[in-house]
CSV table of C-alpha atoms in Angstrom, one decimal:
chain,number,residue,atom,x,y,z
O,1,MET,CA,-39.3,59.3,-0.3
O,2,THR,CA,-38.8,62.8,-2.0
O,3,ALA,CA,-40.2,63.2,-5.6
O,4,SER,CA,-36.5,63.8,-6.7
O,5,LYS,CA,-35.4,60.1,-5.2
O,6,PRO,CA,-38.3,58.0,-5.5
O,7,ARG,CA,-38.1,54.4,-4.4
O,8,ILE,CA,-38.1,51.9,-7.5
O,9,GLY,CA,-39.1,48.3,-7.5
O,10,ILE,CA,-38.1,46.2,-10.1
O,11,ILE,CA,-40.3,43.2,-11.3
O,12,GLY,CA,-38.4,40.8,-13.7
O,13,THR,CA,-34.6,41.4,-13.2
O,14,GLY,CA,-33.8,39.8,-16.5
O,15,ALA,CA,-31.7,41.9,-19.2
O,16,ILE,CA,-34.0,44.7,-19.3
O,17,GLY,CA,-35.0,44.7,-15.4
O,18,GLY,CA,-31.2,44.2,-14.9
O,19,PHE,CA,-30.0,46.8,-17.0
O,20,TYR,CA,-32.5,49.7,-16.0
O,21,GLY,CA,-32.3,48.8,-12.5
O,22,LEU,CA,-28.6,48.7,-12.1
O,23,MET,CA,-28.1,52.3,-13.9
O,24,LEU,CA,-30.8,53.9,-11.7
O,25,ALA,CA,-29.1,52.2,-8.3
O,26,ARG,CA,-25.6,53.5,-9.3
O,27,ALA,CA,-27.1,57.0,-10.0
O,28,GLY,CA,-28.1,56.8,-6.4
O,29,TYR,CA,-31.8,55.7,-6.4
O,30,ASP,CA,-33.2,53.3,-3.7
O,31,VAL,CA,-34.1,50.4,-6.1
O,32,HIS,CA,-35.7,47.1,-5.1
O,33,PHE,CA,-35.3,43.8,-7.0
O,34,LEU,CA,-37.7,41.0,-7.2
O,35,LEU,CA,-35.7,37.9,-8.1
O,36,ARG,CA,-36.6,34.2,-8.4
O,37,SER,CA,-33.6,31.7,-9.9
O,38,GLU,CA,-31.1,34.5,-9.3
O,39,TYR,CA,-31.7,35.5,-6.0
O,40,GLU,CA,-28.7,33.1,-4.4
O,41,THR,CA,-26.2,34.4,-7.1
O,42,VAL,CA,-27.1,37.7,-7.3
O,43,MET,CA,-27.1,37.9,-3.4
O,44,GLN,CA,-23.5,36.5,-3.6
O,45,ASN,CA,-21.8,38.2,-6.8
O,46,GLY,CA,-24.2,41.2,-7.4
O,47,LEU,CA,-25.3,42.5,-10.6
O,48,GLN,CA,-22.9,42.7,-13.5
O,49,VAL,CA,-23.7,44.9,-16.9
O,50,ASN,CA,-21.0,44.5,-19.6
O,51,SER,CA,-22.1,47.2,-22.2
O,52,ALA,CA,-20.5,48.3,-25.0
O,53,VAL,CA,-22.3,51.9,-24.0
O,54,HIS,CA,-21.3,52.4,-20.3
O,55,GLY,CA,-18.3,50.0,-20.0
O,56,SER,CA,-18.5,47.4,-17.2
O,57,LEU,CA,-20.8,48.1,-14.7
O,58,HIS,CA,-21.3,46.2,-11.4
O,59,LEU,CA,-23.7,46.7,-8.4
O,60,ASP,CA,-22.6,44.6,-5.3
O,61,ALA,CA,-24.8,45.7,-2.4
O,62,VAL,CA,-28.4,44.5,-4.4
O,63,GLN,CA,-31.3,44.8,-2.3
O,64,ALA,CA,-33.2,41.9,-3.5
O,65,TYR,CA,-36.1,39.7,-2.8
O,66,ARG,CA,-37.8,36.2,-3.3
O,67,SER,CA,-41.2,37.8,-2.5
O,68,ALA,CA,-43.0,41.0,-3.7
O,69,ALA,CA,-44.8,40.8,-0.3
O,70,ASP,CA,-41.3,41.1,1.3
O,71,MET,CA,-40.2,44.1,-1.1
O,72,PRO,CA,-41.2,48.1,0.6
O,73,LYS,CA,-43.5,50.0,-0.7
O,74,CYS,CA,-42.4,51.6,-4.0
O,75,ASP,CA,-43.1,54.7,-5.8
O,76,TRP,CA,-42.2,53.1,-9.5
O,77,LEU,CA,-42.3,49.8,-10.4
O,78,LEU,CA,-40.3,48.8,-13.7
O,79,LEU,CA,-42.0,45.5,-15.3
O,80,GLY,CA,-39.1,43.7,-17.1
O,81,ALA,CA,-41.0,40.1,-17.3
O,82,LYS,CA,-41.8,38.9,-20.2
O,83,SER,CA,-45.4,39.4,-21.4
O,84,THR,CA,-45.9,35.7,-21.2
O,85,SER,CA,-45.8,36.2,-17.5
O,86,ASN,CA,-48.6,38.8,-17.5
O,87,PRO,CA,-51.2,36.8,-15.9
O,88,GLU,CA,-48.9,36.4,-12.7
O,89,LEU,CA,-47.9,40.0,-12.4
O,90,ALA,CA,-51.0,42.0,-10.9
O,91,PRO,CA,-50.9,40.5,-7.6
O,92,LEU,CA,-47.1,41.3,-7.3
O,93,ILE,CA,-47.8,44.7,-8.1
O,94,ALA,CA,-50.4,44.9,-5.6
O,95,LYS,CA,-48.0,43.9,-3.2
O,96,ALA,CA,-45.2,46.1,-3.9
O,97,ALA,CA,-47.1,49.4,-5.4
O,98,GLY,CA,-47.2,52.4,-2.6
O,99,SER,CA,-49.4,55.2,-2.5
O,100,ASP,CA,-50.2,56.7,-6.2
O,101,ALA,CA,-47.7,54.1,-7.7
O,102,LYS,CA,-46.4,54.5,-11.4
O,103,VAL,CA,-46.0,51.2,-12.9
O,104,VAL,CA,-44.0,50.9,-16.2
O,105,VAL,CA,-44.5,48.2,-18.8
O,106,LEU,CA,-40.9,47.4,-20.1
O,107,GLN,CA,-42.5,44.8,-23.0
O,108,ASN,CA,-43.0,44.5,-26.7
O,109,GLY,CA,-46.1,43.9,-28.1
O,110,LEU,CA,-49.2,45.4,-28.5
O,111,GLY,CA,-52.5,45.5,-25.9
O,112,ILE,CA,-50.1,45.1,-22.9
O,113,GLU,CA,-51.5,47.5,-21.0
O,114,GLU,CA,-55.1,47.0,-21.7
O,115,ASP,CA,-54.7,43.6,-20.5
O,116,LEU,CA,-52.7,44.7,-17.4
O,117,ARG,CA,-55.2,47.2,-16.4
O,118,ARG,CA,-58.1,45.6,-16.2
O,119,SER,CA,-56.3,43.3,-13.1
O,120,LEU,CA,-54.9,46.7,-11.6
O,121,PRO,CA,-56.5,48.9,-8.8
O,122,ASP,CA,-57.5,52.0,-9.9
O,123,ASP,CA,-55.2,54.3,-8.4
O,124,VAL,CA,-52.4,53.0,-10.1
O,125,HIS,CA,-50.8,54.9,-12.9
O,126,LEU,CA,-50.0,52.8,-15.6
O,127,PHE,CA,-47.2,53.9,-18.4
O,128,GLY,CA,-45.8,52.1,-21.4
O,129,GLY,CA,-42.1,52.0,-21.7
O,130,LEU,CA,-40.5,51.4,-25.1
O,131,CYS,CA,-36.9,49.9,-24.9
O,132,PHE,CA,-34.5,50.7,-27.5
O,133,ILE,CA,-31.7,48.7,-26.4
O,134,CYS,CA,-29.6,45.3,-27.6
O,135,ALA,CA,-29.5,43.1,-24.6
O,136,HIS,CA,-29.5,39.9,-23.4
O,137,ARG,CA,-28.6,37.9,-20.1
O,138,SER,CA,-25.3,35.8,-20.6
O,139,ALA,CA,-25.5,34.2,-17.1
O,140,LEU,CA,-27.4,34.5,-13.8
O,141,GLY,CA,-26.8,38.3,-13.0
O,142,VAL,CA,-24.9,39.1,-15.3
O,143,VAL,CA,-26.4,41.3,-18.6
O,144,GLU,CA,-24.9,41.8,-22.0
O,145,ASN,CA,-25.3,45.1,-23.7
O,146,GLN,CA,-24.2,45.1,-27.2
O,147,ALA,CA,-25.6,48.4,-28.4
O,148,LEU,CA,-28.0,51.3,-27.4
O,149,GLY,CA,-30.3,51.9,-24.1
O,150,GLY,CA,-32.5,54.3,-24.6
O,151,ILE,CA,-36.3,54.2,-23.6
O,152,ASN,CA,-39.5,56.2,-24.3
O,153,ILE,CA,-41.9,56.7,-22.0
O,154,GLY,CA,-46.1,57.2,-22.3
O,155,TYR,CA,-48.9,57.7,-20.1
O,156,HIS,CA,-51.8,55.0,-20.6
O,157,SER,CA,-54.2,55.2,-17.9
O,158,GLY,CA,-54.8,56.0,-14.3
O,159,PRO,CA,-56.2,58.6,-11.9
O,160,ALA,CA,-54.0,61.5,-13.4
O,161,ALA,CA,-57.0,64.4,-13.9
O,162,GLY,CA,-56.1,65.2,-17.7
O,163,MET,CA,-53.2,66.0,-20.3
O,164,GLU,CA,-51.2,67.9,-18.2
O,165,GLN,CA,-50.8,65.8,-15.1
O,166,GLN,CA,-50.3,62.9,-17.0
O,167,GLN,CA,-47.5,64.7,-19.1
O,168,THR,CA,-46.0,65.8,-15.8
O,169,LEU,CA,-45.6,62.1,-14.6
O,170,VAL,CA,-44.1,61.2,-18.1
O,171,GLU,CA,-41.5,64.0,-17.7
O,172,GLU,CA,-40.9,62.9,-14.0
O,173,GLY,CA,-40.1,59.4,-15.2
O,174,VAL,CA,-38.3,60.7,-18.3
O,175,ALA,CA,-36.0,63.0,-15.8
O,176,MET,CA,-35.4,60.0,-13.3
O,177,PHE,CA,-33.8,57.7,-16.5
O,178,ARG,CA,-31.9,60.8,-17.5
O,179,ALA,CA,-30.3,61.3,-14.2
O,180,ALA,CA,-29.3,57.9,-14.5
O,181,GLY,CA,-27.2,58.4,-17.6
O,182,VAL,CA,-30.3,56.3,-19.7
O,183,ASP,CA,-31.4,58.1,-23.1
O,184,ALA,CA,-35.0,58.9,-22.2
O,185,ASN,CA,-37.7,60.3,-23.9
O,186,ALA,CA,-41.3,61.2,-23.4
O,187,ALA,CA,-44.1,59.1,-25.8
O,188,THR,CA,-46.9,61.6,-27.1
O,189,ASN,CA,-48.8,58.9,-28.6
O,190,LEU,CA,-48.3,55.6,-26.9
O,191,ALA,CA,-50.1,53.4,-29.2
O,192,GLN,CA,-48.2,54.7,-32.4
O,193,ALA,CA,-45.0,54.2,-30.4
O,194,ARG,CA,-45.9,50.6,-29.9
O,195,TRP,CA,-46.4,50.2,-33.5
O,196,GLN,CA,-43.8,51.9,-34.3
O,197,LYS,CA,-41.4,49.3,-32.2
O,198,LEU,CA,-43.8,46.4,-33.7
O,199,VAL,CA,-42.3,47.1,-37.2
O,200,TRP,CA,-38.8,46.3,-36.0
O,201,ASN,CA,-39.9,43.4,-34.0
O,202,MET,CA,-42.3,41.5,-35.9
O,203,PRO,CA,-39.4,40.6,-38.7
O,204,TYR,CA,-36.4,40.2,-36.8
O,205,ASN,CA,-37.5,38.7,-33.4
O,206,GLY,CA,-39.7,35.7,-35.5
O,207,LEU,CA,-37.1,35.0,-38.4
O,208,SER,CA,-34.1,34.6,-35.9
O,209,VAL,CA,-35.6,31.4,-34.7
O,210,LEU,CA,-37.0,30.6,-38.1
O,211,LEU,CA,-33.6,31.1,-39.6
O,212,ASN,CA,-31.5,30.6,-36.3
O,213,ALA,CA,-29.5,33.9,-37.1
O,214,GLY,CA,-29.0,37.1,-36.2
O,215,THR,CA,-29.4,40.6,-37.8
O,216,ALA,CA,-26.4,40.7,-39.6
O,217,PRO,CA,-26.5,37.2,-41.2
O,218,MET,CA,-30.2,38.5,-42.0
O,219,MET,CA,-29.2,41.7,-43.7
O,220,ALA,CA,-26.4,40.4,-45.3
O,221,ASN,CA,-28.5,38.0,-47.3
O,222,PRO,CA,-30.5,39.8,-50.3
O,223,ASP,CA,-33.6,37.2,-49.9
O,224,SER,CA,-34.2,37.5,-46.1
O,225,ARG,CA,-33.4,41.4,-46.4
O,226,ALA,CA,-36.3,41.4,-49.0
O,227,LEU,CA,-38.5,39.7,-46.4
O,228,ILE,CA,-37.5,41.7,-43.8
O,229,ARG,CA,-38.7,44.6,-45.8
O,230,SER,CA,-41.9,43.2,-47.0
O,231,ILE,CA,-43.2,42.6,-43.1
O,232,MET,CA,-41.9,46.0,-41.9
O,233,LEU,CA,-44.2,47.5,-44.9
O,234,GLU,CA,-46.9,45.1,-43.7
O,235,GLY,CA,-46.5,46.7,-40.0
O,236,GLN,CA,-46.4,50.1,-41.6
O,237,GLY,CA,-49.4,49.7,-43.1
O,238,ALA,CA,-51.5,48.0,-40.2
O,239,ALA,CA,-50.8,51.0,-37.9
O,240,ALA,CA,-52.0,53.6,-40.6
O,241,ALA,CA,-55.2,51.2,-40.8
O,242,CYS,CA,-55.7,51.2,-37.4
O,243,GLY,CA,-55.3,54.9,-37.3
O,244,HIS,CA,-51.7,55.2,-36.2
O,245,PRO,CA,-49.9,56.3,-39.3
O,246,LEU,CA,-46.1,56.1,-39.1
O,247,PRO,CA,-43.3,58.1,-40.8
O,248,GLU,CA,-43.1,57.3,-44.6
O,249,ALA,CA,-39.0,57.1,-44.6
O,250,LEU,CA,-39.6,54.7,-41.1
O,251,VAL,CA,-38.7,51.4,-42.9
O,252,ASP,CA,-35.7,52.8,-44.8
O,253,ARG,CA,-34.4,54.3,-41.2
O,254,MET,CA,-34.9,50.8,-39.6
O,255,LEU,CA,-33.1,49.0,-42.2
O,256,MET,CA,-30.0,51.5,-42.4
O,257,ALA,CA,-29.8,51.3,-38.4
O,258,THR,CA,-29.9,47.5,-38.2
O,259,ASP,CA,-26.9,47.4,-40.5
O,260,HIS,CA,-25.2,49.8,-38.6
O,261,MET,CA,-25.9,47.5,-35.4
O,262,PRO,CA,-23.9,44.8,-34.2
O,263,ASN,CA,-25.0,41.4,-35.0
O,264,TYR,CA,-27.6,40.9,-32.7
O,265,LEU,CA,-29.7,37.7,-31.5
O,266,PRO,CA,-33.2,39.2,-30.5
O,267,SER,CA,-35.2,38.3,-27.5
O,268,MET,CA,-37.3,35.7,-29.0
O,269,TYR,CA,-34.2,33.8,-30.2
O,270,HIS,CA,-32.9,33.5,-26.7
O,271,ASP,CA,-36.1,32.6,-25.2
O,272,HIS,CA,-36.4,29.8,-28.1
O,273,ALA,CA,-33.1,28.7,-27.3
O,274,ASN,CA,-33.6,28.3,-23.6
O,275,ARG,CA,-36.9,26.4,-24.0
O,276,ARG,CA,-38.9,29.4,-22.6
O,277,PRO,CA,-42.2,30.6,-24.1
O,278,MET,CA,-42.2,32.8,-27.1
O,279,GLU,CA,-43.9,36.4,-26.9
O,280,LEU,CA,-46.3,35.5,-29.5
O,281,ASP,CA,-49.3,36.8,-28.5
O,282,ALA,CA,-48.0,40.3,-27.9
O,283,ILE,CA,-45.7,40.7,-31.1
O,284,TYR,CA,-48.0,38.7,-33.4
O,285,ALA,CA,-51.5,37.7,-32.2
O,286,ALA,CA,-52.4,40.9,-30.9
O,287,PRO,CA,-51.2,43.1,-34.0
O,288,LEU,CA,-52.6,40.7,-36.5
O,289,ALA,CA,-55.8,40.8,-34.8
O,290,ALA,CA,-55.9,44.2,-34.7
O,291,ALA,CA,-54.7,44.8,-38.4
O,292,ALA,CA,-57.9,42.2,-39.5
O,293,ASP,CA,-60.6,44.3,-37.5
O,294,ALA,CA,-59.3,47.4,-39.2
O,295,GLY,CA,-59.6,45.1,-42.9
O,296,PHE,CA,-55.9,45.1,-43.5
O,297,ALA,CA,-54.0,42.2,-44.5
O,298,MET,CA,-50.6,40.8,-43.7
O,299,PRO,CA,-50.3,37.9,-45.4
O,300,LYS,CA,-46.3,37.4,-44.4
O,301,THR,CA,-46.5,38.5,-41.0
O,302,GLU,CA,-49.4,35.9,-40.8
O,303,ALA,CA,-47.1,33.2,-42.5
O,304,LEU,CA,-44.4,34.0,-40.0
O,305,TYR,CA,-46.8,33.6,-36.8
O,306,GLN,CA,-48.0,30.3,-38.1
O,307,ALA,CA,-44.4,29.2,-38.3
O,308,LEU,CA,-43.6,30.1,-34.7
O,309,ARG,CA,-46.7,28.8,-33.8
O,310,PHE,CA,-46.0,25.7,-35.0
O,311,ILE,CA,-42.5,25.6,-33.6
O,312,SER,CA,-43.9,26.5,-30.1
O,313,ASP,CA,-46.3,23.8,-29.9
O,314,ALA,CA,-44.0,21.3,-31.2
O,315,ALA,CA,-41.6,22.2,-28.5
O,316,ASN,CA,-44.0,21.9,-26.2
O,317,ARG,CA,-45.3,18.2,-26.8
């Protein structure tokens, strides 16, 4: 396997894994997909991405597997599964990872890499992947990409000897995605990048569940818009308190960018609607705990988290 065309494994072929995996496969990369409930459908119909950015894309010959043990050893593994599945991921990674494997966590939230690192072999390189995409799965093997599609990659931990080698590996990953037509960039400070994404994710994910609404109606209503802004400002303040200050104009830029997005229902809305576990620990509990340790209060975010926890507990009774 050459460095220019590495073998790539997708663990978690939902909206995120399906989109990026299909893009990489169409660019000529050797991509292998781990599937569960979708296996039969994808083997029969292939993978479909309906993208407002790239058009209608189809991957017919999908290299799909029911078990990670059946996958060939991969140079790169992209983890598209939700963070609620993380306790199950380490054994799958161990089965599918080749020598000197690079594992990219394509998940939202805080503390994800730290938790996963404890279960991984020391010779695995672990990266964080920040996905900037409006996407959801509309049917088995079918992904709707309403807008965006970029990704930022940062090195977290592993056997790389020093910053220079870490950066070389990050650039290798960035180049791989760019060759597939994906807007990819290096995240120079992974922890800061995770906090920055949380500033958007904390208000919109949870409020979409509480208000049963997408981004457009939430932004059009003055009261919900003000609440979104206040939760964003809490996230920005918490990031600074934790040693990762964000640009002063970030909140206004995010609000403006959301105004120009199509009406979008975040992933937590779809998880709740389909009775799947919501990513409450990674998106709320972990940043709230980090902020509390730094002596920073997030009362509105805490209230949102408690309301979501009530909804989650009620759904599981």
